[in-house]
C-alpha positions as semicolon CSV with decimal commas, in nm:
position;residue;x (nm);y (nm);z (nm)
1;M;0,000;0,000;0,000
2;R;0,282;0,233;0,089
3;K;0,449;0,174;-0,249
4;V;0,125;0,257;-0,430
5;I;0,097;0,590;-0,246
6;I;0,459;0,677;-0,325
7;I;0,407;0,591;-0,692
8;L;0,090;0,802;-0,705
9;I;0,268;1,099;-0,546
10;A;0,562;1,063;-0,785
11;C;0,328;1,046;-1,086
12;S;0,138;1,350;-0,963
13;L;0,459;1,548;-0,923
14;L;0,572;1,451;-1,272
15;L;0,238;1,554;-1,415
16;I;0,245;1,891;-1,239
17;A;0,607;1,956;-1,336
18;G;0,544;1,848;-1,694
19;C;0,261;2,094;-1,757
20;S;0,412;2,403;-1,905
21;R;0,304;2,744;-1,790
22;P;0,308;3,048;-2,011
23;S;0,629;3,246;-1,992
24;A;0,681;3,609;-2,084
25;I;0,852;3,677;-2,414
26;Q;1,112;3,946;-2,365
27;T;1,308;4,025;-2,677
28;D;1,426;4,359;-2,811
29;E;1,137;4,349;-3,058
30;T;0,868;4,276;-2,800
31;K;1,004;4,538;-2,560
32;A;1,005;4,803;-2,834
33;F;0,652;4,705;-2,940
34;Q;0,527;4,723;-2,581
35;N;0,684;5,065;-2,527
36;D;0,547;5,199;-2,856
37;I;0,192;5,077;-2,813
38;L;0,170;5,170;-2,444
39;S;0,287;5,523;-2,520
40;Q;0,053;5,552;-2,817
41;Y;-0,264;5,436;-2,635
42;A;-0,320;5,573;-2,284
43;T;-0,621;5,343;-2,244
44;I;-0,398;5,034;-2,227
45;K;-0,334;4,955;-1,862
46;Q;-0,127;4,642;-1,917
47;L;0,014;4,436;-2,201
48;T;0,168;4,093;-2,156
49;I;0,317;3,885;-2,433
50;D;0,337;3,519;-2,335
51;S;0,443;3,195;-2,495
52;G;0,295;2,862;-2,403
53;D;0,371;2,517;-2,532
54;T;0,159;2,556;-2,845
55;G;0,081;2,925;-2,873
56;L;0,171;3,288;-2,844
57;S;-0,060;3,536;-2,667
58;F;-0,090;3,912;-2,652
59;H;-0,308;4,010;-2,353
60;F;-0,430;4,369;-2,327
61;V;-0,604;4,502;-2,016
62;M;-0,760;4,831;-2,116
63;D;-1,046;5,076;-2,126
64;G;-1,113;5,212;-2,468
65;S;-1,339;5,254;-2,765
66;D;-1,413;4,998;-3,035
67;N;-1,206;5,203;-3,278
68;E;-0,904;5,192;-3,045
69;L;-0,948;4,820;-2,992
70;K;-0,954;4,758;-3,367
71;A;-0,651;4,982;-3,424
72;I;-0,457;4,806;-3,147
73;F;-0,550;4,467;-3,290
74;E;-0,430;4,570;-3,636
75;E;-0,100;4,707;-3,503
76;T;-0,048;4,392;-3,298
77;R;-0,129;4,170;-3,595
78;Q;0,117;4,361;-3,815
79;F;0,383;4,332;-3,545
80;F;0,323;3,957;-3,515
81;L;0,341;3,913;-3,894
82;S;0,661;4,118;-3,921
83;E;0,966;3,940;-4,055
84;S;1,163;3,985;-3,732
85;V;0,890;3,829;-3,513
86;Q;0,827;3,548;-3,760
87;T;1,199;3,468;-3,769
88;K;1,316;3,529;-3,411
89;I;1,011;3,418;-3,218
90;V;0,784;3,201;-3,432
91;K;1,051;3,009;-3,621
92;E;1,332;2,997;-3,363
93;R;1,126;2,960;-3,044
94;Y;0,862;2,726;-3,181
95;A;0,914;2,570;-3,522
96;D;1,283;2,487;-3,481
97;K;1,243;2,383;-3,117
98;H;0,943;2,159;-3,191
99;A;1,045;2,035;-3,536
100;T;0,962;1,675;-3,447
101;R;0,596;1,759;-3,379
102;N;0,330;1,730;-3,647
103;F;0,236;2,095;-3,589
104;P;0,551;2,281;-3,476
105;Y;0,426;2,635;-3,550
106;P;0,230;2,814;-3,275
107;D;-0,123;2,947;-3,278
108;V;-0,158;3,315;-3,190
109;E;-0,423;3,501;-2,995
110;I;-0,472;3,870;-2,929
111;V;-0,692;3,911;-2,623
112;F;-0,865;4,221;-2,486
113;M;-0,987;4,232;-2,127
114;L;-1,185;4,545;-2,050
115;H;-1,225;4,717;-1,716
116;D;-0,973;4,499;-1,530
117;K;-1,171;4,179;-1,576
118;D;-0,992;3,845;-1,573
119;T;-1,184;3,707;-1,869
120;A;-1,151;3,790;-2,236
121;D;-1,410;4,032;-2,369
122;Y;-1,272;4,015;-2,723
123;K;-1,023;3,778;-2,880
124;Y;-0,866;3,736;-3,223
125;T;-0,697;3,409;-3,317
126;S;-0,500;3,271;-3,607
127;S;-0,300;2,964;-3,696
128;Y;-0,012;2,883;-3,924
129;Y;-0,202;2,575;-4,037
130;G;-0,519;2,567;-4,244
131;S;-0,625;2,233;-4,096
132;S;-0,617;2,086;-3,749
133;T;-0,559;1,738;-3,889
134;D;-0,325;1,787;-4,187
135;P;0,001;1,980;-4,128
136;S;0,065;2,002;-4,504
137;I;-0,221;2,254;-4,538
138;V;-0,061;2,590;-4,456
139;D;-0,251;2,916;-4,402
140;N;0,051;3,115;-4,275
141;Y;-0,161;3,326;-4,036
142;R;-0,373;3,475;-4,319
143;T;-0,707;3,370;-4,169
144;W;-0,817;3,534;-3,844
145;Y;-1,118;3,469;-3,622
146;Y;-1,291;3,716;-3,392
147;F;-1,461;3,612;-3,068
148;E;-1,679;3,833;-2,850
149;G;-1,721;3,696;-2,501
150;N;-1,839;3,336;-2,514
151;K;-1,999;3,368;-2,857
152;A;-1,887;3,153;-3,148
153;G;-1,598;3,285;-3,353
154;V;-1,649;3,479;-3,673
155;K;-1,403;3,452;-3,959
156;L;-1,265;3,793;-4,052
157;E;-1,260;3,892;-4,415
158;Q;-0,910;3,909;-4,560
159;N;-0,740;4,227;-4,433
160;R;-1,056;4,357;-4,262
161;V;-1,108;4,398;-3,892
162;S;-1,456;4,323;-3,760
């Protein structure tokens, strides 16, 4: 009985230690982007850029208008799609590191939490892949989806913000 308890505790510790937690991405590019966007929009209270095991997240805590939210999304999307981010973060941190996986490239989400809430009010997502089952179908982050609260996602028209 004692051995069973020890094995269960050991397995639990391995499981807890094995689950990756998001970690902040701090590169020269992300620091410059954070400084620029925070100085440009006084309504942004906080911006965190995190990487998890399978994705990259931009989390904005802010008060602002719909027009500001859309402008911030577009600037963030352009930053994410920039050559330097695609090379130094997406390719080097994810694709090269996870080359043995079927889907080594990360998903991306841009999340807006209004009025200091802990839940997403608005979220935009995209994926490198055009299929969740076939890694040979590549979208290269061209297709974006918009979510409002818990509602179903809406596909954005090419180069148009909802």
